[in-house]
Tab-separated table of C-alpha atoms in Angstrom:
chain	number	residue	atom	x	y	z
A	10	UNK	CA	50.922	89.795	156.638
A	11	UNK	CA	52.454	86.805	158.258
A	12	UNK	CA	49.968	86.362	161.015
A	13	UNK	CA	45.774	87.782	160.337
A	14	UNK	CA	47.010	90.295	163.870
A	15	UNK	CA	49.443	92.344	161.270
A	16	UNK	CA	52.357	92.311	163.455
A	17	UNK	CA	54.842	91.324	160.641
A	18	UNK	CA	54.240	92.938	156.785
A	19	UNK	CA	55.784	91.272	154.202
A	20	UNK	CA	56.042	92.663	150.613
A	21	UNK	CA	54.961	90.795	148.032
A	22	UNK	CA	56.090	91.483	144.004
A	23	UNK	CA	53.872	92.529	141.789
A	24	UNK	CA	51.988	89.583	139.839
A	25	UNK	CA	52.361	87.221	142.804
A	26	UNK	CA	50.222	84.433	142.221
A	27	UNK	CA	48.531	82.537	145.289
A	28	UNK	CA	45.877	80.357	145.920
A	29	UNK	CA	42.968	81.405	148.212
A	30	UNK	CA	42.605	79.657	151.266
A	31	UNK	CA	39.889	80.875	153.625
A	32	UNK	CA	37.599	84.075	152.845
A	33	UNK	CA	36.471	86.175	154.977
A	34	UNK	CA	33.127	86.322	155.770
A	35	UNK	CA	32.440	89.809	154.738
A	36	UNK	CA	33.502	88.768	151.548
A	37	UNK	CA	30.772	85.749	151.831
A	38	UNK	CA	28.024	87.520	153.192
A	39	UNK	CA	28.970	90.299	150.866
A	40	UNK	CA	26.336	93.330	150.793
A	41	UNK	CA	27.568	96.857	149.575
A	42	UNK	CA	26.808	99.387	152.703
A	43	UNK	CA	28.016	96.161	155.157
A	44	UNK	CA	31.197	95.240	153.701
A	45	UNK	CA	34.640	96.892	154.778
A	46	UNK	CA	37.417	95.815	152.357
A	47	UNK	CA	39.993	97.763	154.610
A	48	UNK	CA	39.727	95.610	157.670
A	49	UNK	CA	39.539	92.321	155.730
A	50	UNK	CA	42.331	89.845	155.322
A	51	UNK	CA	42.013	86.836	153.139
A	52	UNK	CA	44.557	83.767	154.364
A	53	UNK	CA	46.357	82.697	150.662
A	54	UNK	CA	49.301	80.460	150.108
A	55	UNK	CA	51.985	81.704	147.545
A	56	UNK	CA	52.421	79.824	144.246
A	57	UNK	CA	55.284	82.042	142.987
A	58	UNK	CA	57.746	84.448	144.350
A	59	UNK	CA	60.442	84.351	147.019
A	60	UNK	CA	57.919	83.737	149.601
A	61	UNK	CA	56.682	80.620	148.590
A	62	UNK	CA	57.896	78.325	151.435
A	63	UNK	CA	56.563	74.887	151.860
A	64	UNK	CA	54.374	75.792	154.598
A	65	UNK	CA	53.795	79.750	153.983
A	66	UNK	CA	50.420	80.641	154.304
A	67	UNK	CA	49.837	84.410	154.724
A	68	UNK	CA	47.099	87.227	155.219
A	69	UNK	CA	46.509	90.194	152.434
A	70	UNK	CA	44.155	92.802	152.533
A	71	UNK	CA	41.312	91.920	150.370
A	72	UNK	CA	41.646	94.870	148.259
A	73	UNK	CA	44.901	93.403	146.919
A	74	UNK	CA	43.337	90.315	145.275
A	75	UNK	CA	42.079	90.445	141.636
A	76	UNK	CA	40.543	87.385	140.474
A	77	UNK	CA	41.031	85.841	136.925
A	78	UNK	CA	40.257	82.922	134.889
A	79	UNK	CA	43.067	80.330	133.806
């Protein structure tokens, strides 16, 4: 999403790579029967991809994020 009020989607390719900006809280405070993945938006900016404007930060649901190592 462009905005965390999801009036504009934006599709992102598969194996975009971003950098997290700001978590959620639920994701801080994280506790299995209190968290709600579906209503969570983490704000990223885009490292690779056609989105990946100087200033582009954006909002994806949290259940679109898999961590790794470099």
């Amino acid at each position: 999403y462009k905005s965390p009020d999801k009036k504009f989607r934006i599709l992102l390719p598969k194996g975009s790579k971003a950098v997290v900006k700001k978590w959620d809280n639920a994701f801080l405070n994280y506790q299995v029967n209190r968290a709600n993945p579906e209503n969570t938006l983490v704000k990223i900016k885009l490292l690779n991809g056609p989105f990946t404007l100087k200033d582009s930060l954006l909002y994806v649901d949290g259940r679109a994020i898999h961590l790794r190592d470099k």
